[in-house]
Amino acid sequence: MLVQQIDATLFTQMIRAGAKRLNENVDMVNALNVFPVPDGDTGTNMNLTLTSGVKELEKKAAAGSTHVGQLAEALSKGLLMGARGNSGVILSQLFRGFSKGVADQESLSPRQFADGLKHGVDTAYKAVIKPVEGTVLTVAREAAEKGISRGRQTDDIIPLMETVLEEARASLNRTPKLLPVLAQANVVDAGGKGLLLVYEGFLAALTGDKTSYHVEEPAYTSDLESLGAIAHERSAQSHFDTAEIEHGYCTEFIVKLNGEKVRQYSFDEEQFRTDLGEFGDSLLVVADDDLVKVHIHAEQPGETLTFAQRFGELTRIKIENMREQHSTLLEYEGESPHTAPVVAPKVTAKKKPHGIVAVAVGDGIADIFSSLHVDEVIQGGQTMNPSTEELVQAVERVYAEHVFILPNNKNIILTAEQVVDLVEVPVTVLPTRTIPQGLAALMAFQVENDVELNRRRMMESVDAVRSGEVTFAVRDSQYDGGSIKEGDFLGIQEGKIKTVSNNLMATSQQLLTEMLTDGADVVTILYGQDATADQVKELTNFMEESYPEVECEVYNGGQPLYFFLFSVE
């Protein structure tokens, strides 16, 4: 069987098959988490990310596109907006680079496909501030390098993909030699395994494997079509009188940028967004090469369209009368639009100088964050990393001149950093890796300080805090101190396993002792949903008896999986 070109149909089948192969093996990828803790989520993040991309790809294909470059672009957009966790962001960047590399191609030869893979690797490496070898980046790079070489020797896509897959598998098996922590845990890199599964799906589609390529949509996927919902969610949080609607027409459209017009009027995305802001509010703009999607609430939608038209052709225009919709809604809910309404602040009210978005896990922690100036708390963390779009939505809901994002998890930092280029408001991502670091940053925040002073003081507090957590092992493993048995309790400090035993309280006390070696003024204990009142009391008594000079604060964090979180300052 000879396959000399990847056309639009075959490309779609390959992506679907790759997504299906990954979807079927999510639990296996999750199980490769380096730490034997119950929150390995690399497979989940990659699966949710890729499914979001497939959804956008299928929309483009259903619209009749027969151009591989266009389909790859749609895939890239869906991946970016649905990206979750480091693994999801890196996967999105691999395909973003691929889409740029094949943008002009209606179909792909072996050489063009291999070049696309290489473009993807280059983009992904640039997206990661400190690339680490022995990860999915290595697997992608070494597989692409072999693909480049094979692509210049064959006119058949199948042997090229076989070479890519063979090298990806070999590279994955080498990851423990590059990362000692993988060798110690006796696993290969989880992200690399996820990518390998995607490549296996690619080859299955190329060889005509009779696999059903339909992908079940996870409950947490999102897509670009929700732009309007993002903006509406921001304004729908309050009840208000119809007369209070200042800009009455919900206006959505897409601009197909025209090269000549773009040159004539010097199109710049940031300036375009700023100029459109003069026509109304609830503005969202997503631009990618030759398309610009716009959502705005305008009082004179015709003027908005006329302005946008100078840059190209308008399509998918939708204008809805929001005053009429609002009156109908109130009547449907059994209210008169003039019956003692609770009036929301007008959007013309002055924005506050700072807003904060933070990721938390556990209702207790969320409540604490809300009491410390956090405007939007996103439930996430280890067991379910929020997507790029969820963070975008949260930022857009904050009515402030500047927004800080606290990821509070090392696996969410890269996702949060994608938001900076996707929203209009200036955003600063503080690279908080733990809940205690997030709490320390919030305690240092001062409303009256400017952005830079707040950033500096918050990060100084982050650097000064020591973070610990107590959980349990989901499988046998090894660490620097010896062996771990399934069910053992693990004491972890700053991401490193420090204490292990089969007794929860012994592990917790040993970890606190380790963390207090250099002394401290304050210890904060956040107990999780599985910790009992007796266990909390026993740990509090331990602190009072062993460290009477240290102030100890205890709060109900309500976090799953982790019995205790410790903050030492």
Coordinates of N, CA, C and O in Angstrom, one line a residue, residues 180-303:
P180 N 17.0 11.1 36.0 CA 17.1 10.1 37.1 C 15.9 9.8 37.8 O 15.6 8.7 38.3
V181 N 15.0 10.8 38.0 CA 13.8 10.6 38.8 C 12.9 9.6 38.1 O 12.1 8.9 38.7
L182 N 12.9 9.5 36.7 CA 12.2 8.5 36.0 C 12.7 7.1 36.3 O 12.0 6.1 36.5
A183 N 14.1 7.0 36.2 CA 14.7 5.7 36.5 C 14.4 5.2 37.9 O 14.2 4.0 38.1
Q184 N 14.4 6.2 38.8 CA 14.2 5.8 40.2 C 12.8 5.3 40.4 O 12.5 4.3 41.2
A185 N 11.8 5.9 39.7 CA 10.4 5.4 39.8 C 10.1 4.3 38.9 O 9.0 3.8 38.9
N186 N 11.1 3.9 38.1 CA 11.0 2.8 37.1 C 9.8 3.0 36.1 O 9.0 2.1 35.9
V187 N 9.8 4.3 35.6 CA 8.7 4.6 34.6 C 9.4 5.4 33.5 O 10.5 5.9 33.6
V188 N 8.7 5.5 32.4 CA 9.1 6.4 31.3 C 8.3 7.7 31.4 O 7.4 7.8 32.2
D189 N 8.7 8.7 30.6 CA 8.0 10.0 30.7 C 6.5 9.8 30.3 O 6.2 9.3 29.2
A190 N 5.6 10.3 31.1 CA 4.2 10.2 30.8 C 3.8 11.0 29.6 O 3.0 10.5 28.7
G191 N 4.3 12.2 29.4 CA 3.9 13.0 28.3 C 4.4 12.4 27.0 O 3.8 12.4 25.9
G192 N 5.6 11.9 27.0 CA 6.2 11.2 25.9 C 5.4 10.0 25.5 O 5.1 9.7 24.3
K193 N 4.9 9.3 26.5 CA 4.0 8.1 26.2 C 2.7 8.6 25.5 O 2.2 7.9 24.6
G194 N 2.2 9.7 26.0 CA 0.9 10.2 25.4 C 1.1 10.6 23.9 O 0.3 10.2 23.1
L195 N 2.3 11.2 23.6 CA 2.6 11.5 22.2 C 2.8 10.3 21.4 O 2.3 10.2 20.2
L196 N 3.4 9.3 22.0 CA 3.6 8.0 21.3 C 2.3 7.4 20.9 O 2.1 6.9 19.8
L197 N 1.3 7.4 21.8 CA 0.0 6.9 21.5 C -0.7 7.7 20.3 O -1.3 7.0 19.5
V198 N -0.5 9.0 20.3 CA -1.1 9.8 19.2 C -0.4 9.3 17.9 O -1.1 9.1 16.9
Y199 N 0.9 9.1 17.9 CA 1.6 8.7 16.7 C 1.1 7.3 16.3 O 1.0 7.0 15.1
E200 N 0.9 6.4 17.2 CA 0.4 5.1 16.9 C -1.0 5.2 16.2 O -1.3 4.5 15.2
G201 N -1.8 6.1 16.6 CA -3.1 6.4 15.9 C -2.9 6.9 14.5 O -3.6 6.5 13.6
F202 N -1.9 7.8 14.4 CA -1.6 8.3 13.0 C -1.3 7.1 12.1 O -1.8 7.1 10.9
L203 N -0.4 6.2 12.5 CA 0.0 5.1 11.6 C -1.2 4.2 11.4 O -1.4 3.7 10.2
A204 N -2.0 4.0 12.4 CA -3.2 3.1 12.2 C -4.1 3.7 11.1 O -4.6 2.9 10.3
A205 N -4.3 5.0 11.1 CA -5.1 5.6 10.0 C -4.5 5.5 8.7 O -5.2 5.3 7.7
L206 N -3.2 5.6 8.6 CA -2.5 5.6 7.3 C -2.5 4.2 6.7 O -2.6 4.0 5.5
T207 N -2.5 3.1 7.6 CA -2.4 1.8 7.1 C -3.8 1.2 6.8 O -4.0 0.0 6.5
G208 N -4.8 2.0 7.1 CA -6.2 1.5 6.9 C -6.8 0.7 8.0 O -7.7 -0.1 7.8
D209 N -6.2 0.9 9.2 CA -6.8 0.1 10.3 C -8.3 0.4 10.5 O -8.7 1.6 10.5
K210 N -9.1 -0.6 10.7 CA -10.5 -0.4 10.8 C -11.0 0.1 12.2 O -11.9 -0.5 12.8
T211 N -10.3 1.1 12.7 CA -10.7 1.6 14.0 C -11.8 2.7 13.8 O -11.7 3.4 12.9
S212 N -12.7 2.7 14.7 CA -13.7 3.8 14.7 C -13.0 5.0 15.2 O -12.3 5.0 16.3
Y213 N -13.0 6.1 14.4 CA -12.3 7.3 14.8 C -13.1 8.3 15.6 O -12.7 9.4 15.8
H214 N -14.3 7.9 15.9 CA -15.2 8.9 16.7 C -14.6 9.0 18.1 O -14.2 8.0 18.8
V215 N -14.5 10.3 18.6 CA -13.9 10.5 19.9 C -15.0 11.0 20.8 O -15.7 12.0 20.5
E216 N -15.2 10.3 21.9 CA -16.2 10.8 22.9 C -15.7 12.1 23.5 O -14.5 12.2 23.9
E217 N -16.6 13.1 23.6 CA -16.2 14.4 24.1 C -16.3 14.3 25.7 O -17.3 14.0 26.3
P218 N -15.1 14.6 26.3 CA -15.1 14.7 27.8 C -15.9 15.8 28.3 O -16.3 16.7 27.6
A219 N -16.2 15.7 29.6 CA -17.2 16.7 30.2 C -16.6 18.1 30.3 O -17.3 19.1 30.5
Y220 N -15.2 18.2 30.1 CA -14.6 19.5 30.4 C -14.1 20.2 29.2 O -13.3 21.1 29.3
T221 N -14.4 19.8 28.0 CA -13.9 20.4 26.8 C -14.5 21.7 26.5 O -15.6 22.1 27.0
S222 N -13.8 22.5 25.7 CA -14.3 23.9 25.4 C -13.9 24.2 23.9 O -13.1 23.5 23.3
D223 N -14.4 25.3 23.4 CA -14.1 25.6 22.0 C -14.2 27.1 21.8 O -14.7 27.8 22.6
L224 N -13.8 27.5 20.6 CA -13.8 28.9 20.3 C -15.2 29.5 20.2 O -15.4 30.7 20.3
E225 N -16.2 28.7 19.9 CA -17.5 29.2 19.7 C -18.1 29.7 21.0 O -19.1 30.4 21.0
S226 N -17.4 29.5 22.1 CA -18.0 29.9 23.4 C -17.5 31.4 23.7 O -17.7 31.8 24.8
L227 N -16.9 32.1 22.8 CA -16.5 33.4 23.0 C -17.6 34.3 23.5 O -17.5 35.1 24.5
G228 N -18.8 34.2 22.8 CA -19.9 35.0 23.3 C -20.3 34.6 24.7 O -20.7 35.5 25.5
A229 N -20.3 33.3 25.0 CA -20.7 32.9 26.3 C -19.8 33.4 27.4 O -20.2 33.8 28.5
I230 N -18.5 33.6 27.0 CA -17.5 34.1 28.0 C -17.9 35.5 28.4 O -18.0 35.9 29.5
A231 N -18.2 36.3 27.4 CA -18.5 37.7 27.6 C -19.9 37.8 28.3 O -20.1 38.6 29.2
H232 N -20.9 37.0 27.9 CA -22.2 37.1 28.5 C -22.1 36.6 30.0 O -22.8 37.2 30.8
E233 N -21.3 35.7 30.3 CA -21.2 35.2 31.7 C -20.7 36.3 32.6 O -21.1 36.4 33.7
R234 N -19.8 37.1 32.0 CA -19.3 38.2 32.9 C -20.4 39.1 33.3 O -20.5 39.6 34.4
S235 N -21.4 39.5 32.3 CA -22.4 40.5 32.6 C -23.6 39.8 33.2 O -24.5 40.6 33.7
A236 N -23.8 38.5 33.1 CA -25.0 37.9 33.6 C -25.0 37.5 35.1 O -25.9 36.9 35.6
Q237 N -23.9 37.9 35.8 CA -23.9 37.5 37.2 C -24.7 38.4 38.1 O -24.9 38.1 39.2
S238 N -25.2 39.5 37.5 CA -26.1 40.4 38.3 C -27.4 40.6 37.6 O -27.6 40.4 36.4
H239 N -28.5 40.8 38.4 CA -29.8 41.1 37.9 C -29.9 42.6 37.7 O -29.5 43.4 38.6
F240 N -30.5 43.1 36.6 CA -30.5 44.5 36.4 C -31.7 44.8 35.5 O -32.3 44.0 34.8
D241 N -32.1 46.1 35.5 CA -33.2 46.5 34.8 C -32.8 46.7 33.3 O -31.7 47.0 33.0
T242 N -33.8 46.4 32.4 CA -33.5 46.4 31.0 C -32.9 47.8 30.6 O -32.0 47.9 29.7
A243 N -33.4 48.9 31.2 CA -33.0 50.2 30.8 C -31.5 50.5 31.2 O -30.9 51.4 30.6
E244 N -31.0 49.6 32.0 CA -29.6 49.8 32.4 C -28.6 49.3 31.3 O -27.4 49.5 31.4
I245 N -29.1 48.6 30.3 CA -28.2 48.1 29.2 C -27.8 49.2 28.4 O -28.6 49.9 27.7
E246 N -26.5 49.6 28.5 CA -26.0 50.7 27.8 C -25.7 50.5 26.3 O -25.9 51.3 25.5
H247 N -25.2 49.3 26.0 CA -24.9 48.9 24.6 C -25.9 47.8 24.3 O -25.6 46.7 24.7
G248 N -26.9 48.0 23.5 CA -28.0 47.1 23.4 C -27.9 46.0 22.4 O -28.8 45.2 22.3
Y249 N -26.9 45.9 21.6 CA -26.8 44.9 20.5 C -25.6 44.0 20.6 O -24.5 44.5 20.5
C250 N -25.9 42.7 20.9 CA -24.8 41.7 20.9 C -24.4 41.5 19.5 O -25.2 41.0 18.7
T251 N -23.2 41.8 19.2 CA -22.7 41.8 17.8 C -21.5 40.8 17.7 O -20.5 41.0 18.4
E252 N -21.6 39.8 16.8 CA -20.5 38.9 16.6 C -20.3 38.8 15.1 O -21.2 38.7 14.3
F253 N -19.0 38.7 14.7 CA -18.7 38.5 13.3 C -17.2 38.1 13.2 O -16.5 38.1 14.1
I254 N -16.9 37.6 12.0 CA -15.5 37.2 11.7 C -15.0 38.1 10.5 O -15.8 38.3 9.5
V255 N -13.8 38.6 10.7 CA -13.2 39.4 9.6 C -12.2 38.5 8.9 O -11.3 37.9 9.5
K256 N -12.4 38.3 7.6 CA -11.4 37.5 6.8 C -10.5 38.6 6.2 O -10.8 39.3 5.3
L257 N -9.3 38.7 6.8 CA -8.4 39.7 6.5 C -7.9 39.7 5.1 O -7.7 38.6 4.5
N258 N -8.0 40.9 4.4 CA -7.6 41.0 3.0 C -6.2 41.7 3.0 O -5.9 42.7 3.6
G259 N -5.2 41.0 2.4 CA -3.8 41.4 2.4 C -3.6 42.9 2.0 O -2.9 43.6 2.6
E260 N -4.3 43.3 0.9 CA -4.2 44.6 0.4 C -4.7 45.6 1.4 O -4.1 46.7 1.7
K261 N -5.9 45.3 2.0 CA -6.5 46.2 3.0 C -5.7 46.3 4.3 O -5.5 47.3 4.9
V262 N -5.1 45.1 4.7 CA -4.3 45.1 5.9 C -3.1 46.0 5.7 O -2.7 46.7 6.6
R263 N -2.5 45.9 4.5 CA -1.3 46.8 4.3 C -1.7 48.3 4.2 O -1.1 49.2 4.7
Q264 N -2.9 48.5 3.6 CA -3.4 49.9 3.5 C -3.7 50.6 4.8 O -3.3 51.7 5.0
Y265 N -4.3 49.8 5.7 CA -4.7 50.4 7.0 C -3.8 49.9 8.2 O -4.1 50.1 9.3
S266 N -2.7 49.2 7.8 CA -1.7 48.8 8.8 C -2.4 48.0 10.0 O -2.4 48.5 11.1
F267 N -3.0 46.9 9.7 CA -3.7 46.1 10.7 C -2.7 45.6 11.8 O -1.6 45.1 11.5
D268 N -3.1 45.9 13.0 CA -2.3 45.4 14.2 C -3.4 45.0 15.2 O -4.3 45.7 15.5
E269 N -3.2 43.7 15.7 CA -4.3 43.1 16.5 C -4.5 44.0 17.8 O -5.7 44.2 18.1
E270 N -3.5 44.4 18.4 CA -3.7 45.2 19.7 C -4.4 46.5 19.4 O -5.3 46.9 20.1
Q271 N -4.0 47.2 18.3 CA -4.6 48.4 18.0 C -6.0 48.2 17.5 O -6.9 49.0 17.9
F272 N -6.3 47.1 16.8 CA -7.7 46.8 16.4 C -8.6 46.6 17.6 O -9.7 47.1 17.6
R273 N -8.0 45.9 18.6 CA -8.8 45.6 19.8 C -9.1 46.9 20.5 O -10.2 47.2 21.0
T274 N -8.1 47.8 20.6 CA -8.2 49.1 21.3 C -9.3 49.9 20.6 O -10.2 50.6 21.2
D275 N -9.2 50.0 19.2 CA -10.1 50.8 18.5 C -11.6 50.3 18.6 O -12.5 51.1 18.7
L276 N -11.7 49.0 18.6 CA -13.1 48.4 18.7 C -13.7 48.7 20.0 O -14.9 48.9 20.2
G277 N -12.8 48.8 21.0 CA -13.3 49.1 22.4 C -14.0 50.4 22.5 O -14.9 50.6 23.4
E278 N -13.9 51.3 21.5 CA -14.6 52.6 21.5 C -16.0 52.5 21.1 O -16.8 53.4 21.3
F279 N -16.4 51.3 20.5 CA -17.7 51.1 20.0 C -18.7 50.5 21.0 O -19.8 50.3 20.8
G280 N -18.1 49.9 22.2 CA -19.0 49.3 23.1 C -18.2 48.6 24.2 O -17.1 49.0 24.5
D281 N -18.8 47.5 24.8 CA -18.1 46.8 25.9 C -18.2 45.3 25.6 O -18.6 44.9 24.6
S282 N -17.8 44.5 26.6 CA -17.8 43.0 26.5 C -17.1 42.6 25.2 O -17.6 41.7 24.5
L283 N -16.0 43.2 25.0 CA -15.2 43.0 23.7 C -14.3 41.8 23.9 O -13.6 41.7 24.9
L284 N -14.4 40.9 22.9 CA -13.4 39.8 22.8 C -13.0 39.7 21.4 O -13.8 39.7 20.5
V285 N -11.7 39.5 21.2 CA -11.1 39.4 19.9 C -10.1 38.3 19.9 O -9.2 38.2 20.7
V286 N -10.3 37.3 19.0 CA -9.3 36.3 18.8 C -8.8 36.3 17.3 O -9.6 36.2 16.4
A287 N -7.5 36.6 17.1 CA -7.0 36.7 15.8 C -5.9 35.6 15.6 O -5.2 35.3 16.5
D288 N -5.9 35.1 14.4 CA -5.0 34.1 14.0 C -4.7 34.1 12.5 O -5.6 33.6 11.7
D289 N -3.7 34.7 12.1 CA -3.3 34.9 10.7 C -4.3 35.7 9.9 O -4.4 36.9 10.0
D290 N -5.2 35.0 9.1 CA -6.1 35.7 8.2 C -7.5 35.8 8.7 O -8.4 36.2 8.0
L291 N -7.8 35.4 10.0 CA -9.1 35.4 10.5 C -9.1 36.2 11.9 O -8.2 36.0 12.7
V292 N -10.1 37.0 12.1 CA -10.3 37.7 13.3 C -11.7 37.5 13.8 O -12.7 38.0 13.1
K293 N -11.9 36.9 14.9 CA -13.3 36.7 15.5 C -13.6 37.7 16.5 O -12.7 38.0 17.4
V294 N -14.7 38.4 16.4 CA -15.1 39.5 17.3 C -16.4 39.3 17.9 O -17.3 38.8 17.3
H295 N -16.4 39.6 19.2 CA -17.7 39.7 20.0 C -17.7 41.0 20.7 O -16.7 41.4 21.3
I296 N -18.8 41.8 20.5 CA -18.9 43.1 21.2 C -20.3 43.4 21.5 O -21.2 43.0 20.7
H297 N -20.6 44.1 22.6 CA -21.9 44.7 22.8 C -21.8 46.2 22.4 O -21.1 47.0 23.0
A298 N -22.5 46.5 21.4 CA -22.5 47.9 20.8 C -23.8 48.5 20.7 O -24.8 47.8 20.5
E299 N -23.9 49.8 20.8 CA -25.2 50.5 20.6 C -25.4 50.8 19.1 O -26.6 50.9 18.7
Q300 N -24.4 51.0 18.4 CA -24.5 51.2 16.9 C -23.7 50.1 16.2 O -22.5 50.3 15.8
P301 N -24.2 48.9 16.1 CA -23.5 47.8 15.5 C -23.0 48.1 14.1 O -22.0 47.6 13.6
G302 N -23.8 48.9 13.3 CA -23.4 49.2 12.0 C -22.1 49.9 11.9 O -21.3 49.6 11.0
E303 N -21.9 50.8 12.8 CA -20.6 51.5 12.9 C -19.4 50.5 13.1 O -18.3 50.7 12.6

